[in-house]
PDB file of N, CA, C and O in Angstrom:
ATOM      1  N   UNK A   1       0.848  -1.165   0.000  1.00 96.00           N
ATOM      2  CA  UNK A   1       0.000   0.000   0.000  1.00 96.00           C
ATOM      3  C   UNK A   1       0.898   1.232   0.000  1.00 96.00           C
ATOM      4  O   UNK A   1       1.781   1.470   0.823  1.00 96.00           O
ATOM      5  N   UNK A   2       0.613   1.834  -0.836  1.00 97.00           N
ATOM      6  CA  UNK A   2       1.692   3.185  -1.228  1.00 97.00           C
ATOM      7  C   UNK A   2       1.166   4.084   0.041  1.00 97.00           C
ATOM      8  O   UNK A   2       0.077   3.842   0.561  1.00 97.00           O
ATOM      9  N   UNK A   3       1.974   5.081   0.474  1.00 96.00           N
ATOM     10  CA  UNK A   3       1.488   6.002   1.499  1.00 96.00           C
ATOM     11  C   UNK A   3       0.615   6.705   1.486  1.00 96.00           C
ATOM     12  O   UNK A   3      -0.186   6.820   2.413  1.00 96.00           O
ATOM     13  N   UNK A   4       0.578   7.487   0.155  1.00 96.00           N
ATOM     14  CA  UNK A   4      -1.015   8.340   0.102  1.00 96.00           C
ATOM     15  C   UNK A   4      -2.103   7.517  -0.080  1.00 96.00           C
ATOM     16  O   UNK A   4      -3.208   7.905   0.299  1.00 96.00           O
ATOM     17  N   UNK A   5      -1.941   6.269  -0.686  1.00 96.00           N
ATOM     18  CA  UNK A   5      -3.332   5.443  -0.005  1.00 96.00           C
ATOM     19  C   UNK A   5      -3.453   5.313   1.288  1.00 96.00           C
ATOM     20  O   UNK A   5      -4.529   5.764   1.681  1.00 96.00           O
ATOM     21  N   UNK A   6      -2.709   4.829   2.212  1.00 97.00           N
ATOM     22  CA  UNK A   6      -2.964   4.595   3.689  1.00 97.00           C
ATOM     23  C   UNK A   6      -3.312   5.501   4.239  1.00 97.00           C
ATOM     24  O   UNK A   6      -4.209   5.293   5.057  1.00 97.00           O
ATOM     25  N   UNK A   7      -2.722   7.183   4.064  1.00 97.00           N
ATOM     26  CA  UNK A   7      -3.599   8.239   4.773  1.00 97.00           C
ATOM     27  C   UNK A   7      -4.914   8.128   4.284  1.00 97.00           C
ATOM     28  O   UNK A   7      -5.815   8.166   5.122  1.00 97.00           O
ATOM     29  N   UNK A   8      -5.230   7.987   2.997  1.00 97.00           N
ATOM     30  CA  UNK A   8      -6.557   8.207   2.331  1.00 97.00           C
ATOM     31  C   UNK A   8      -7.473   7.083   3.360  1.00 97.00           C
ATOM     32  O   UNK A   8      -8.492   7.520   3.894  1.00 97.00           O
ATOM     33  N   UNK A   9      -7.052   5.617   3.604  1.00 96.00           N
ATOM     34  CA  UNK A   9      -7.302   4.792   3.662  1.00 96.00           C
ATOM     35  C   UNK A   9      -7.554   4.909   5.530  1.00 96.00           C
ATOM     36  O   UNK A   9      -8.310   4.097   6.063  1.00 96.00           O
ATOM     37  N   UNK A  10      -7.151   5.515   6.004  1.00 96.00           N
ATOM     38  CA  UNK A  10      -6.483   5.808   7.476  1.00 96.00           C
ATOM     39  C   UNK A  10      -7.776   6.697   7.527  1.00 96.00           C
ATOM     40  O   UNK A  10      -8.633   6.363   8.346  1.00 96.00           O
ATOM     41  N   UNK A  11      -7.988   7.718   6.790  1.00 97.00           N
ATOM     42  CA  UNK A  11      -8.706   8.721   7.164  1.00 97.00           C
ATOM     43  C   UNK A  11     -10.363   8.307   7.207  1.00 97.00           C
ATOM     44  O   UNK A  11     -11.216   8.752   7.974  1.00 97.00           O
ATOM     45  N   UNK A  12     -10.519   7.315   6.133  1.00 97.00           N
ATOM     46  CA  UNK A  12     -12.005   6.596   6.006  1.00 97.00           C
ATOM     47  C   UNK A  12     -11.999   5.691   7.017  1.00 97.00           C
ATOM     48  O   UNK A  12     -13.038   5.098   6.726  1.00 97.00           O
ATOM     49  N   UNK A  13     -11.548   5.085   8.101  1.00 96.00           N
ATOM     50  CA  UNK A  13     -11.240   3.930   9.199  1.00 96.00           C
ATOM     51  C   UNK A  13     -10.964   2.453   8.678  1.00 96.00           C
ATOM     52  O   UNK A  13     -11.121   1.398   9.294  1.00 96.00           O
ATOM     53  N   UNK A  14     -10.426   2.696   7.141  1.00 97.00           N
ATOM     54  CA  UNK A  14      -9.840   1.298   7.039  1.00 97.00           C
ATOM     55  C   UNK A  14      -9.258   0.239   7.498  1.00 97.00           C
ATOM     56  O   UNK A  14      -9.395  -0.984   7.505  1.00 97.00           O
ATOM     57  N   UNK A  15      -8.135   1.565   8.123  1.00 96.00           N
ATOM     58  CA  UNK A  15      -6.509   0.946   8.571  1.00 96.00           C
ATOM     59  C   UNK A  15      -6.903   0.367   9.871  1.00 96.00           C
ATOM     60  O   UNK A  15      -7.580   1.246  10.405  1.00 96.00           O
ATOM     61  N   UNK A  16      -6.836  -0.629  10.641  1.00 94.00           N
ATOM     62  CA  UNK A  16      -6.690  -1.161  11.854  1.00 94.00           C
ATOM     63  C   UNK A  16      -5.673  -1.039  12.923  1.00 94.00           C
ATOM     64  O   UNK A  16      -5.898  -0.626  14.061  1.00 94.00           O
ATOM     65  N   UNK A  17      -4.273  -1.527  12.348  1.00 95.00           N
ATOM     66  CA  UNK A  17      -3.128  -1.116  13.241  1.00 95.00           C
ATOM     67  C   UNK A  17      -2.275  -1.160  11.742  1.00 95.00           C
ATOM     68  O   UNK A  17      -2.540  -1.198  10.540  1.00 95.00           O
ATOM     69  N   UNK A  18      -1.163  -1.132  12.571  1.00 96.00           N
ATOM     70  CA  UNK A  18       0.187  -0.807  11.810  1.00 96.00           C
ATOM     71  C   UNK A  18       1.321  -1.701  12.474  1.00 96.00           C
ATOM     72  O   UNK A  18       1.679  -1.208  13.543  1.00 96.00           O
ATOM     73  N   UNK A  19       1.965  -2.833  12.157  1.00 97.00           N
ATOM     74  CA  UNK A  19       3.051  -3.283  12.638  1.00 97.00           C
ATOM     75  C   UNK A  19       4.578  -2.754  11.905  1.00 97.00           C
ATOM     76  O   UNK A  19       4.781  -2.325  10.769  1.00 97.00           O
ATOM     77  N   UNK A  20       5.349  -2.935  12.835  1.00 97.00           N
ATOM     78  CA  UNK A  20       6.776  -2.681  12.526  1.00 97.00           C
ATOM     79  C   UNK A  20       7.849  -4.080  12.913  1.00 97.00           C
ATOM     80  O   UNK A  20       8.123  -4.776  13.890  1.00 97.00           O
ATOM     81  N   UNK A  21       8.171  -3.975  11.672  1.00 97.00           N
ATOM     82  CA  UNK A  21       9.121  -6.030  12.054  1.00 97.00           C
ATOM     83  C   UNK A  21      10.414  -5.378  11.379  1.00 97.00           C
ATOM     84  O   UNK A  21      10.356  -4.405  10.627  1.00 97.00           O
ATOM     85  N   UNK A  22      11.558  -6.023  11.735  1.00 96.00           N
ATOM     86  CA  UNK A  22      12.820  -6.613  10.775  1.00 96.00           C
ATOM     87  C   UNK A  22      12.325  -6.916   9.769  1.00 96.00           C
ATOM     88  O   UNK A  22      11.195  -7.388   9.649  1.00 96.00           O
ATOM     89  N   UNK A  23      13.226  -6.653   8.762  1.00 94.00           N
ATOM     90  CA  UNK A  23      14.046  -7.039   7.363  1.00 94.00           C
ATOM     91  C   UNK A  23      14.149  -8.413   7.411  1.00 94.00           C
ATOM     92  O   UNK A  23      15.058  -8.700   8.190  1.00 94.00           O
ATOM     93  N   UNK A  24      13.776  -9.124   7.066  1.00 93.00           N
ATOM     94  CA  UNK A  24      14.476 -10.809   7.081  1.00 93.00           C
ATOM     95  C   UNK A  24      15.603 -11.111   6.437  1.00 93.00           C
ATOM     96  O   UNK A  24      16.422 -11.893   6.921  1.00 93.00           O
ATOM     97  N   UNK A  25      15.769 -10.509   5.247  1.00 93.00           N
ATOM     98  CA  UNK A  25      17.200  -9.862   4.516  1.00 93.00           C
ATOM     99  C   UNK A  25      18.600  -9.157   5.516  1.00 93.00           C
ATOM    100  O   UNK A  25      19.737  -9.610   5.646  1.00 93.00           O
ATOM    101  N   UNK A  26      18.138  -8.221   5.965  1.00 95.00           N
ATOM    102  CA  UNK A  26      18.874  -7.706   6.913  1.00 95.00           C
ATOM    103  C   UNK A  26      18.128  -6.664   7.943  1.00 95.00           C
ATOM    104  O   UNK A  26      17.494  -5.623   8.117  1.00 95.00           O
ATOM    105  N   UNK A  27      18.721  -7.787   8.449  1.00 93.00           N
ATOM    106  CA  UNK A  27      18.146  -7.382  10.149  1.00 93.00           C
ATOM    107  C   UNK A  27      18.905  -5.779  10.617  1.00 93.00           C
ATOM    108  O   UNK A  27      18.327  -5.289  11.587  1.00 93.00           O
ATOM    109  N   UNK A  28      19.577  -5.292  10.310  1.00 96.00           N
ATOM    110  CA  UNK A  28      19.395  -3.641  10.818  1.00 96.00           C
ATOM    111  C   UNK A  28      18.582  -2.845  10.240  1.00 96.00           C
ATOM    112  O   UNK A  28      18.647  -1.662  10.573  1.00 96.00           O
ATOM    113  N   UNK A  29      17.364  -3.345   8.983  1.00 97.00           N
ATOM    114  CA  UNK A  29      16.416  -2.821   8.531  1.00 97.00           C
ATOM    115  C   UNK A  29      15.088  -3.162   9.150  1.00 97.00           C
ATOM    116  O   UNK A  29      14.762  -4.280   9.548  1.00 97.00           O
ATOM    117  N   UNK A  30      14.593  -2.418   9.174  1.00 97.00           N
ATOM    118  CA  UNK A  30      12.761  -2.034   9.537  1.00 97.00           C
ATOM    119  C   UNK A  30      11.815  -1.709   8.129  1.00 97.00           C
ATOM    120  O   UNK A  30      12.002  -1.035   7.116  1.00 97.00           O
ATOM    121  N   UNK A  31      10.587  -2.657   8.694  1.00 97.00           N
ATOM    122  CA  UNK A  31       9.563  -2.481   7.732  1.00 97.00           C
ATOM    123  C   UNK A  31       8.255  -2.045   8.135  1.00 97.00           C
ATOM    124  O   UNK A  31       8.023  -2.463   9.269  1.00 97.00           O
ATOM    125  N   UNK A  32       7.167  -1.270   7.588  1.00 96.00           N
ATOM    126  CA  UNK A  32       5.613  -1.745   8.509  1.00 96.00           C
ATOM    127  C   UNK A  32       4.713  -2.195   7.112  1.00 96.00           C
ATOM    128  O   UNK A  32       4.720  -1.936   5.908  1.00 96.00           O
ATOM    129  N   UNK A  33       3.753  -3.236   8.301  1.00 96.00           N
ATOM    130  CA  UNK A  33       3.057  -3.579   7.887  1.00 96.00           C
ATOM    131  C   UNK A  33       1.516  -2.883   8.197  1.00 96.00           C
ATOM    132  O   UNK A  33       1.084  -2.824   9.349  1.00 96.00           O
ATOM    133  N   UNK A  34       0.801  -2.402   7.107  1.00 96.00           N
ATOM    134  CA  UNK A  34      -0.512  -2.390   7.300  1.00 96.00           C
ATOM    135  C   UNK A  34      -1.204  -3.393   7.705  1.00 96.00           C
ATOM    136  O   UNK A  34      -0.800  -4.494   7.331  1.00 96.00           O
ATOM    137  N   UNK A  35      -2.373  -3.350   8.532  1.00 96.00           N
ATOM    138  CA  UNK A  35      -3.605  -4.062   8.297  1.00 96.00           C
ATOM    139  C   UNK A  35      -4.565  -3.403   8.375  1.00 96.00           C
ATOM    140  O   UNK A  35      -4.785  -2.428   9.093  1.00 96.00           O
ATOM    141  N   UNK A  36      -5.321  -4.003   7.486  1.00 97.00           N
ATOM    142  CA  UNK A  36      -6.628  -3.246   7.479  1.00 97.00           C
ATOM    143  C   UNK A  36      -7.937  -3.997   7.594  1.00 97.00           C
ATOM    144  O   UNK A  36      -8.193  -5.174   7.342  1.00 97.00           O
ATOM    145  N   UNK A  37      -8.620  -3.116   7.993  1.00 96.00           N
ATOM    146  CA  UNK A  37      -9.867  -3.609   9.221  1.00 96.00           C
ATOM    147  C   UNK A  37     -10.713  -4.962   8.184  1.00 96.00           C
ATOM    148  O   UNK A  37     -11.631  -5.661   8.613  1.00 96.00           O
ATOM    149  N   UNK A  38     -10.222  -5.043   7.040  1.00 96.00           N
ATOM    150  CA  UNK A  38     -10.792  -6.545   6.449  1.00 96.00           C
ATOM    151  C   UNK A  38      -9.722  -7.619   7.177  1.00 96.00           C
ATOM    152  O   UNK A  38     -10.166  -8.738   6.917  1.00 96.00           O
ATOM    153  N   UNK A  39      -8.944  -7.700   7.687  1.00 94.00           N
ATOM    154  CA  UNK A  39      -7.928  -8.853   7.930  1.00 94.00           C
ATOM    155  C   UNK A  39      -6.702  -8.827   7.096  1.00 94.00           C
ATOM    156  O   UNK A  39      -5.865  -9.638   7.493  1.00 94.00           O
ATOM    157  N   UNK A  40      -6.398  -8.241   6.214  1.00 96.00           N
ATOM    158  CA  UNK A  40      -5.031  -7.773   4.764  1.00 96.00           C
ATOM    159  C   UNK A  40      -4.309  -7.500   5.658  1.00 96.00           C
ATOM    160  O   UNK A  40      -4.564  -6.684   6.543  1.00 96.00           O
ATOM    161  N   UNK A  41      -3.003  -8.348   5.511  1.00 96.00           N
ATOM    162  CA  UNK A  41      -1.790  -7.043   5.849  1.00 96.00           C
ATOM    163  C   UNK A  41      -1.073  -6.781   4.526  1.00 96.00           C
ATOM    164  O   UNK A  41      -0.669  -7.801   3.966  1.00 96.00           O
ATOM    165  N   UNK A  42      -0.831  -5.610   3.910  1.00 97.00           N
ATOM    166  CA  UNK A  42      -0.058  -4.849   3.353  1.00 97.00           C
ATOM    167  C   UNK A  42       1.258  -4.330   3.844  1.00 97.00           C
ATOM    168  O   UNK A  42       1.326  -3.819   4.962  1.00 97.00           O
ATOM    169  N   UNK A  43       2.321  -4.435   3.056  1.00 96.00           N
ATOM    170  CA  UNK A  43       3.635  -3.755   3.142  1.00 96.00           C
ATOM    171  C   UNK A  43       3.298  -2.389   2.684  1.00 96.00           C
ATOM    172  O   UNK A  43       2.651  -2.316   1.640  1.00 96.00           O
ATOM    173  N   UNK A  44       3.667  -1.164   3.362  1.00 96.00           N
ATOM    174  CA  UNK A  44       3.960   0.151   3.021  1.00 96.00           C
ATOM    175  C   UNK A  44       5.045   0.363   2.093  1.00 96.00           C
ATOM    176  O   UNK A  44       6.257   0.148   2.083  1.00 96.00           O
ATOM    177  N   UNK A  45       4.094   0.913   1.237  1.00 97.00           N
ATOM    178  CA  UNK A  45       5.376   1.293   0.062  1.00 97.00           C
ATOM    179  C   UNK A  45       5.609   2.786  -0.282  1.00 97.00           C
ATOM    180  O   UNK A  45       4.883   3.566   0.335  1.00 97.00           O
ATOM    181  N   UNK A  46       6.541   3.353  -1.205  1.00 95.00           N
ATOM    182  CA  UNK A  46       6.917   4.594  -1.684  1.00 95.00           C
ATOM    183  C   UNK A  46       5.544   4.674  -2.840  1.00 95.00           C
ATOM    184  O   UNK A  46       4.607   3.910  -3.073  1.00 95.00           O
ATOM    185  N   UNK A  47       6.124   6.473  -3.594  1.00 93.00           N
ATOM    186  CA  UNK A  47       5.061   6.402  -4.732  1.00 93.00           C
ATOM    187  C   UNK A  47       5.825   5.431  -5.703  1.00 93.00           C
ATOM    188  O   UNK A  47       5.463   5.524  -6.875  1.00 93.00           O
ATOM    189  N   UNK A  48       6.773   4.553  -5.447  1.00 95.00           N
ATOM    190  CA  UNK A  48       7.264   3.982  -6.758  1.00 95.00           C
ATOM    191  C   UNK A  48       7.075   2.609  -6.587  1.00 95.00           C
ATOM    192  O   UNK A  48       7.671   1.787  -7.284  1.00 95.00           O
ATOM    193  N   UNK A  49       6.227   2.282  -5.642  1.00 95.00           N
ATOM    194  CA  UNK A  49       5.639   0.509  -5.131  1.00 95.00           C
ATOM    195  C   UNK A  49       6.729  -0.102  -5.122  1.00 95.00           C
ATOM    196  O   UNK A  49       6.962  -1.117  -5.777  1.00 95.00           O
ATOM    197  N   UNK A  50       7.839   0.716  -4.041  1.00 95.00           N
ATOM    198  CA  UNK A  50       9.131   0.908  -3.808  1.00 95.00           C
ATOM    199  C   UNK A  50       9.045  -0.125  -1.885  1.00 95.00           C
ATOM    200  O   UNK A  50       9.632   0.688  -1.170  1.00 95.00           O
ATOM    201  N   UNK A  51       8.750  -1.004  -1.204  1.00 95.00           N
ATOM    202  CA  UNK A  51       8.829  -0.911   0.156  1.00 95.00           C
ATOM    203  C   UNK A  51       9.791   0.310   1.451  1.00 95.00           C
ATOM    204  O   UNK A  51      10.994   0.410   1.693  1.00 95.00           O
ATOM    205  N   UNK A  52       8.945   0.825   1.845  1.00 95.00           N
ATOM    206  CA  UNK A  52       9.280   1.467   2.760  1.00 95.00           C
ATOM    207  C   UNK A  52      10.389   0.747   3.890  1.00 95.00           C
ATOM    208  O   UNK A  52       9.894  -0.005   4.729  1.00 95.00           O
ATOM    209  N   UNK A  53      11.784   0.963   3.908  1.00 96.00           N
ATOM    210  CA  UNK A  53      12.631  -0.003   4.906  1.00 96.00           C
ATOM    211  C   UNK A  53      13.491   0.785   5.256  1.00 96.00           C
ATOM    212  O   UNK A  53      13.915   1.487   4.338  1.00 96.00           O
ATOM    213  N   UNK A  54      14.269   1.086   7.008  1.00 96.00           N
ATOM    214  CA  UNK A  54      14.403   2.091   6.898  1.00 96.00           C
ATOM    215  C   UNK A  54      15.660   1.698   8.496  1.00 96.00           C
ATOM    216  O   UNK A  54      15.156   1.246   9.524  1.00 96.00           O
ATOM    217  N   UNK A  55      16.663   1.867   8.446  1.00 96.00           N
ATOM    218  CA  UNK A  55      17.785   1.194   9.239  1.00 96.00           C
ATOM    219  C   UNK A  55      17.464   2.088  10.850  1.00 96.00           C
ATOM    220  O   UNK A  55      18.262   1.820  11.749  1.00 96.00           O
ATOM    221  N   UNK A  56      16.155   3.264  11.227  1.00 95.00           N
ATOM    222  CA  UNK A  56      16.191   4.155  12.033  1.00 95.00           C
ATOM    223  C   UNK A  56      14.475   3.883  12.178  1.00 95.00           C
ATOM    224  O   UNK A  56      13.759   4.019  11.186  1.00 95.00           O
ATOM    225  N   UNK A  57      14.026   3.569  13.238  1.00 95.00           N
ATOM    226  CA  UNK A  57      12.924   3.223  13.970  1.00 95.00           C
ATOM    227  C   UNK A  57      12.166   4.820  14.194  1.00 95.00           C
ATOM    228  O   UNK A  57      10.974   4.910  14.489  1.00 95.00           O
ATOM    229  N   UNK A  58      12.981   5.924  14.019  1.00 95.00           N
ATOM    230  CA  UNK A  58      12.142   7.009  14.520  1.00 95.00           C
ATOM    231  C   UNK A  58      11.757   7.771  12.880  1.00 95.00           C
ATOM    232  O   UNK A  58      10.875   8.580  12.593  1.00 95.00           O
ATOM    233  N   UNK A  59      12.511   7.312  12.265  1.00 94.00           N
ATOM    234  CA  UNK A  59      12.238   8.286  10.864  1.00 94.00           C
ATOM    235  C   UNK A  59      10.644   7.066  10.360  1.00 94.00           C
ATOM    236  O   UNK A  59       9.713   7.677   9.837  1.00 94.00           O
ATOM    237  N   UNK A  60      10.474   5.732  10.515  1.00 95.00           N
ATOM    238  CA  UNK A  60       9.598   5.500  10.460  1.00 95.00           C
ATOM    239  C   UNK A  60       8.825   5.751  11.426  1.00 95.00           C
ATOM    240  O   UNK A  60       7.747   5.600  10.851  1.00 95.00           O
ATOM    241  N   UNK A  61       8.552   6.041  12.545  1.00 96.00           N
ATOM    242  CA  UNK A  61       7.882   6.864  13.400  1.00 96.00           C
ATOM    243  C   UNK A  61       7.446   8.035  12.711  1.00 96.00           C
ATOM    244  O   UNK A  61       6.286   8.422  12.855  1.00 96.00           O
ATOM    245  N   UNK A  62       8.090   8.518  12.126  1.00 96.00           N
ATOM    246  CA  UNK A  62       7.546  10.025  11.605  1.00 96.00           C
ATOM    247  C   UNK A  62       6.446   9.842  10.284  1.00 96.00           C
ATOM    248  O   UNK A  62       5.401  10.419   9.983  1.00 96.00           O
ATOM    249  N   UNK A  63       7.127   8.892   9.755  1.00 95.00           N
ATOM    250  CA  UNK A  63       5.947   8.742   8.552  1.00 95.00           C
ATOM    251  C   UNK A  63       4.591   7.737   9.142  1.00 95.00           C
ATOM    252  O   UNK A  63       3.498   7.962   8.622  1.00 95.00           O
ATOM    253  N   UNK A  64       4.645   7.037   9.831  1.00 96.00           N
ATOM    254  CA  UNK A  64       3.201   6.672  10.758  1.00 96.00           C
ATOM    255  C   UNK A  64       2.711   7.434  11.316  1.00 96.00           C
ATOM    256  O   UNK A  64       1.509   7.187  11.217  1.00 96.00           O
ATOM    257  N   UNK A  65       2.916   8.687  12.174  1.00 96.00           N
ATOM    258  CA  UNK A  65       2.373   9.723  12.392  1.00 96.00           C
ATOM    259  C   UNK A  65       1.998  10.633  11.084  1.00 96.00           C
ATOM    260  O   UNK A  65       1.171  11.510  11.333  1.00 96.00           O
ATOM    261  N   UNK A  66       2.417  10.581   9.870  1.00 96.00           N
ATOM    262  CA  UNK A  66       1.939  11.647   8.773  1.00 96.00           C
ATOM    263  C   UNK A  66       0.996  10.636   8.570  1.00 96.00           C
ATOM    264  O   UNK A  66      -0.018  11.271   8.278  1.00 96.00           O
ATOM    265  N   UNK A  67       0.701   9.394   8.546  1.00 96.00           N
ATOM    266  CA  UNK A  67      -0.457   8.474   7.848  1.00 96.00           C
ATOM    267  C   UNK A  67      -1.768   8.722   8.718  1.00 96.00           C
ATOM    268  O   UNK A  67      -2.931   8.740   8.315  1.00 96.00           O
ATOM    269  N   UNK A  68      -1.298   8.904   9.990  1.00 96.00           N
ATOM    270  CA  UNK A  68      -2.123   8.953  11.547  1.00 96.00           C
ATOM    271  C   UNK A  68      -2.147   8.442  12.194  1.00 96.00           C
ATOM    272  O   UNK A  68      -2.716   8.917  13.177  1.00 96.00           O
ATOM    273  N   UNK A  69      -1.618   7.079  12.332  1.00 96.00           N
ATOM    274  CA  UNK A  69      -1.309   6.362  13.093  1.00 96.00           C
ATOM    275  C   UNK A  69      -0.866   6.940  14.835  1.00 96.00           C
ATOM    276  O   UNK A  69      -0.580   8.136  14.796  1.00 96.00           O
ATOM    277  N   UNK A  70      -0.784   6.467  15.973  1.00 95.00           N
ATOM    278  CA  UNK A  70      -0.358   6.851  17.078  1.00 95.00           C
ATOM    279  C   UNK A  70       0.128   5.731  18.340  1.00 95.00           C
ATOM    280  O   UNK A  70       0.550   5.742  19.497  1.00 95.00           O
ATOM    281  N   UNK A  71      -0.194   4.922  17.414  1.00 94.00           N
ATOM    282  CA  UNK A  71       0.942   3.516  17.768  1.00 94.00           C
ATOM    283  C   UNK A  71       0.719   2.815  16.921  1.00 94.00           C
ATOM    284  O   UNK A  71      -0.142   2.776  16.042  1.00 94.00           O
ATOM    285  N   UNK A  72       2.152   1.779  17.400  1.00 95.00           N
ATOM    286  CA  UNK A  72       2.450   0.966  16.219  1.00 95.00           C
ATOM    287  C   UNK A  72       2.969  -0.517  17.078  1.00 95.00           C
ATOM    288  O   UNK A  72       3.691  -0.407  18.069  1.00 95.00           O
ATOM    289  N   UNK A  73       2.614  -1.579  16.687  1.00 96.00           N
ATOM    290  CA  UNK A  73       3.219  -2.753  17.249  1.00 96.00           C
ATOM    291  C   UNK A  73       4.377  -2.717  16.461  1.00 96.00           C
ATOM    292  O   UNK A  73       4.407  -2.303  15.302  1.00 96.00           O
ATOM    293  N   UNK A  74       5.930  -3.426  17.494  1.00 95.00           N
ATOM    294  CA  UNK A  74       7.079  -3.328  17.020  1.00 95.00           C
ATOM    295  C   UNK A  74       7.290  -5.072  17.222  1.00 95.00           C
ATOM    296  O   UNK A  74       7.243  -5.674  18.294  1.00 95.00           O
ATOM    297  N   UNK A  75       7.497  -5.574  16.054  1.00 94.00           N
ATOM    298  CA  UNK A  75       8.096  -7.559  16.436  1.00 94.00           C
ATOM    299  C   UNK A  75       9.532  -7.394  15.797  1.00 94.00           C
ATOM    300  O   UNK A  75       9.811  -6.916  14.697  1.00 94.00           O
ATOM    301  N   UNK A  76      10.497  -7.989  16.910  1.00 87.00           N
ATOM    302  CA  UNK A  76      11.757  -8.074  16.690  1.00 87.00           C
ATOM    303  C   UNK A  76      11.829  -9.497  16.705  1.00 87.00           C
ATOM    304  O   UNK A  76      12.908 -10.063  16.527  1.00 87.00           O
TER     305      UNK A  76
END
């Protein structure tokens, strides 16, 4: 799910939660996962259906707060 869908998607009460896991590739990377209130989880992506992965836990913090989010489950 690209980001300006998830705000769009966030803003109608789609979105349910938001998880944040490791990279399985490499583990000093971070990913989130959407879910949305059907049961889907979605990977967050760029506008280039690019995955969002990101070696700093707070810079993805910042873009879950631009979606709206205000917590996030973290699985290490």
């Amino acid at each position: 799910m690209q980001i300006e869908q998830a705000i769009e998607q966030f803003k109608l009460g789609k979105l349910d939660q938001i998880e944040i896991r490791r990279n399985p590739s490499d583990s000093r990377q971070w990913f989130s996962m959407v879910i949305c209130t059907d049961g889907k989880y979605l990977m967050l992506a760029d506008e280039n259906d690019e995955p969002v992965v990101d070696e700093e836990l707070e810079r993805l913090f910042e873009l879950l707060k631009k979606i709206g989010f205000g917590e996030a489950r973290i699985i290490f």
